[in-house]
């Protein structure tokens, strides 16, 4: 894999020390190409959340290697000095709940991240409006989060995750609170954005409605990943 994308090799995460230590992840290997949306599934307590937190530079792995494209970000220790900048600039997050800032309107919710990265206010808002247009929610640009439907809020959250053009998106149960129609709309958007921006996307899910749409799936059981081919059904 060259350019963008994700590669994980031999990743482990252990909590505690000595006889009381517990492995949440054991020798995890995984890769996601640019423009690809991959599913990550497994029972509760299998290690999905721990893996996402390691990938998102929220917690420290115990051992292994993680790369974004050709850059190793972790190799038995972090290779990036500023993890906050890494999360801001190279990793987008989409959660089960939108977590929009209630006192900012839709445009400012999306524009905030580039502003924090030093991009001028006008340029940040232009970027935000471009994405809101791509996600067909530009007509709500001046609305407050409380005025949006659940589907609209999730689209705004996706725009926020994409606004800095990160090479990686980590989506944690993004369709859990949505009905079938809206869930499929979110997956269709993620696939379109992956292709359009060459973004590698990992979707953690229990949602049986969307699992058949993935072309590749990683099952995680007892902290170990197993890759299998998915059905890759077209998203209607």
Coordinates of C-alpha atoms in Angstrom, one line a residue:
X1 CA 0.0 0.0 0.0
X2 CA 1.4 3.4 -0.9
X3 CA 0.1 6.9 -0.4
X4 CA -2.8 7.0 1.9
X5 CA -4.5 4.2 3.7
X6 CA -4.1 2.3 7.0
X7 CA -1.8 -0.6 7.9
X8 CA -1.7 -2.3 11.3
X9 CA 0.9 -5.0 12.0
X10 CA 1.1 -7.1 15.2
X11 CA -0.8 -4.6 17.3
X12 CA -1.5 -5.5 20.9
X13 CA -2.9 -3.7 23.9
X14 CA -2.5 -5.0 27.4
X15 CA -4.0 -3.7 30.6
X16 CA -2.3 -4.3 33.9
X17 CA 0.9 -6.1 34.7
X18 CA 2.1 -9.5 35.7
X19 CA -0.4 -12.2 36.5
X20 CA -3.3 -9.8 36.6
X21 CA -2.6 -8.4 33.1
X22 CA -5.3 -8.8 30.4
X23 CA -4.9 -8.5 26.6
X24 CA -7.6 -6.5 24.9
X25 CA -5.8 -6.8 21.6
X26 CA -3.5 -9.6 20.5
X27 CA -1.3 -9.4 17.4
X28 CA -3.9 -7.5 15.3
X29 CA -3.2 -7.2 11.6
X30 CA -5.3 -5.1 9.3
X31 CA -5.2 -2.9 6.2
X32 CA -7.5 -0.6 4.5
X33 CA -6.8 0.9 1.1
X34 CA -7.5 4.5 0.0
X35 CA -11.1 4.8 -1.1
X36 CA -12.2 1.6 0.7
X37 CA -14.9 1.2 3.4
X38 CA -14.2 -1.8 5.6
X39 CA -16.5 -3.3 8.3
X40 CA -15.2 -4.2 11.8
X41 CA -17.6 -6.4 13.7
X42 CA -17.5 -8.6 16.8
X43 CA -19.3 -9.1 20.1
X44 CA -19.2 -6.7 23.0
X45 CA -15.9 -6.9 24.8
X46 CA -14.1 -8.3 21.7
X47 CA -11.7 -5.4 21.4
X48 CA -13.4 -3.2 18.8
X49 CA -13.5 0.0 20.8
X50 CA -9.9 -0.6 22.0
X51 CA -8.7 -1.0 18.5
X52 CA -10.5 2.2 17.4
X53 CA -9.0 4.1 20.3
X54 CA -5.5 2.9 19.4
X55 CA -6.0 3.9 15.7
X56 CA -7.4 7.2 16.8
X57 CA -4.3 7.9 19.0
X58 CA -6.6 8.1 22.0
X59 CA -4.9 5.3 24.0
X60 CA -1.4 3.9 23.7
X61 CA -0.9 0.4 22.3
X62 CA 1.4 -2.0 24.1
X63 CA 3.3 -3.2 21.0
X64 CA 3.1 -3.4 17.2
X65 CA 3.1 -1.0 14.3
X66 CA 0.5 1.4 12.8
X67 CA 1.0 3.3 9.5
X68 CA -1.0 5.9 7.7
X69 CA 0.2 5.5 4.1
X70 CA 4.0 5.4 4.1
X71 CA 4.3 7.1 7.5
X72 CA 4.7 4.9 10.6
X73 CA 2.8 6.7 13.4
X74 CA 3.4 4.0 16.0
X75 CA 6.2 1.4 16.1
X76 CA 6.5 0.1 19.6
X77 CA 6.1 3.7 20.6
X78 CA 4.6 6.8 19.0
X79 CA 6.6 8.3 16.1
X80 CA 4.5 11.5 16.0
X81 CA 5.2 14.2 18.6
X82 CA 1.9 16.0 18.5
X83 CA -0.9 13.4 18.8
X84 CA -3.5 16.2 19.0
X85 CA -2.4 17.5 15.6
X86 CA -2.5 13.9 14.3
X87 CA -6.1 13.4 15.4
X88 CA -7.1 16.9 14.1
X89 CA -5.4 16.7 10.7
X90 CA -5.2 13.0 9.7
X91 CA -8.0 11.2 11.4
X92 CA -11.7 11.9 11.1
X93 CA -14.2 10.6 13.7
X94 CA -17.9 9.8 13.2
X95 CA -19.7 8.5 16.2
X96 CA -23.0 6.9 17.0
X97 CA -24.2 10.2 18.4
X98 CA -23.4 13.3 16.3
X99 CA -22.0 15.3 19.3
X100 CA -22.7 18.6 17.5
X101 CA -21.9 21.8 19.5
X102 CA -25.4 23.0 20.5
X103 CA -24.6 26.7 20.5
X104 CA -22.9 26.8 17.0
X105 CA -24.9 26.6 13.8
X106 CA -24.3 23.9 11.2
X107 CA -21.7 25.7 9.2
X108 CA -19.6 26.7 12.3
X109 CA -19.9 23.1 13.7
X110 CA -18.1 21.9 10.5
X111 CA -15.8 24.9 10.1
X112 CA -14.5 24.7 13.7
X113 CA -11.8 22.0 13.0
X114 CA -10.0 23.9 10.2
X115 CA -10.2 27.1 12.2
X116 CA -8.5 25.3 15.1
X117 CA -5.9 24.2 12.6
X118 CA -5.1 27.8 11.7
X119 CA -7.2 28.1 8.5
X120 CA -8.8 31.5 8.0
X121 CA -12.4 31.8 9.0
X122 CA -13.7 32.5 5.5
X123 CA -11.8 29.6 4.0
X124 CA -13.0 27.3 6.8
X125 CA -16.6 28.2 6.1
X126 CA -16.1 27.8 2.4
X127 CA -14.8 24.3 3.0
X128 CA -17.7 23.5 5.3
X129 CA -20.3 24.7 2.8
X130 CA -18.7 22.6 0.0
X131 CA -19.1 19.5 2.1
X132 CA -22.5 20.4 3.3
X133 CA -23.5 20.8 -0.4
X134 CA -21.9 17.4 -1.3
X135 CA -23.9 15.8 1.5
X136 CA -27.1 17.6 0.4
X137 CA -27.6 19.4 3.6
X138 CA -26.5 22.9 2.6
X139 CA -30.0 24.3 3.0
X140 CA -29.6 23.8 6.8
X141 CA -26.3 25.7 6.9
X142 CA -27.5 28.4 9.3
X143 CA -29.7 26.1 11.4
X144 CA -28.8 25.1 14.9
X145 CA -28.3 21.4 15.8
X146 CA -31.6 21.3 17.7
X147 CA -33.5 22.2 14.5
X148 CA -32.1 19.2 12.6
X149 CA -33.6 15.8 12.1
X150 CA -31.5 12.8 13.2
X151 CA -30.4 12.0 9.6
X152 CA -29.4 15.7 9.0
X153 CA -27.4 15.7 12.2
X154 CA -25.5 12.6 11.1
X155 CA -24.7 14.2 7.7
X156 CA -23.3 17.2 9.5
X157 CA -21.2 15.0 11.7
X158 CA -19.9 13.2 8.6
X159 CA -19.0 16.6 7.1
X160 CA -17.2 17.6 10.2
X161 CA -15.2 14.4 10.1
X162 CA -14.2 15.0 6.5
X163 CA -13.6 18.8 6.5
X164 CA -9.8 18.5 7.0
X165 CA -9.6 15.9 4.3
X166 CA -8.1 13.3 6.6
X167 CA -6.7 10.1 5.0
X168 CA -8.6 8.0 7.6
X169 CA -12.1 8.1 9.0
X170 CA -13.1 6.0 12.0
X171 CA -16.8 5.5 12.2
X172 CA -18.1 4.0 15.5
X173 CA -21.7 2.6 15.1
X174 CA -22.7 5.5 12.8
X175 CA -26.0 4.0 11.9
X176 CA -27.1 2.5 15.2
X177 CA -29.8 5.1 16.0
X178 CA -31.1 5.3 12.4
X179 CA -33.9 3.4 10.6
X180 CA -33.1 1.3 7.5
X181 CA -33.5 4.1 5.0
X182 CA -31.4 6.6 6.9
X183 CA -28.8 3.9 7.7
X184 CA -28.4 3.1 4.1
X185 CA -28.1 6.8 3.2
X186 CA -25.2 7.1 5.7
X187 CA -23.4 4.1 4.2
X188 CA -24.0 5.4 0.7
X189 CA -22.5 8.8 1.8
X190 CA -19.5 7.1 3.4
X191 CA -18.8 5.1 0.3
X192 CA -19.2 8.1 -2.0
X193 CA -16.9 10.2 0.2
X194 CA -14.3 7.4 0.4
X195 CA -14.1 7.3 -3.4
X196 CA -14.2 11.1 -3.9
X197 CA -11.5 11.9 -1.4
X198 CA -9.5 8.7 -1.4
X199 CA -10.3 8.2 2.3
X200 CA -9.8 4.9 4.1
X201 CA -12.8 4.3 6.3
X202 CA -13.3 1.7 9.1
X203 CA -16.9 1.2 10.3
X204 CA -17.4 -0.5 13.6
X205 CA -21.0 -1.9 13.6
X206 CA -23.5 -4.3 15.0
X207 CA -26.0 -3.1 12.5
X208 CA -27.2 -6.2 10.5
X209 CA -28.7 -3.8 7.9
X210 CA -25.4 -2.5 6.7
X211 CA -23.1 -5.5 7.1
X212 CA -23.9 -6.9 3.7
X213 CA -22.7 -3.7 2.0
X214 CA -19.1 -4.2 2.9
X215 CA -16.7 -5.9 0.4
X216 CA -14.3 -6.8 3.2
X217 CA -15.0 -7.4 6.8
X218 CA -12.7 -7.9 9.8
X219 CA -14.2 -10.0 12.6
X220 CA -12.6 -9.4 16.0
X221 CA -12.8 -12.1 18.7
X222 CA -10.9 -12.1 21.9
X223 CA -8.7 -9.3 20.6
X224 CA -7.7 -11.1 17.4
X225 CA -8.8 -10.1 13.9
X226 CA -9.9 -12.5 11.2
X227 CA -10.5 -11.1 7.6
X228 CA -13.2 -12.4 5.3
X229 CA -14.8 -11.3 2.1
X230 CA -18.1 -9.5 2.5
X231 CA -21.1 -9.6 0.2
X232 CA -20.4 -6.1 -1.2
X233 CA -24.1 -5.5 -2.0
X234 CA -24.9 -2.2 -3.8
X235 CA -26.3 0.4 -1.4
X236 CA -29.8 1.2 -2.7

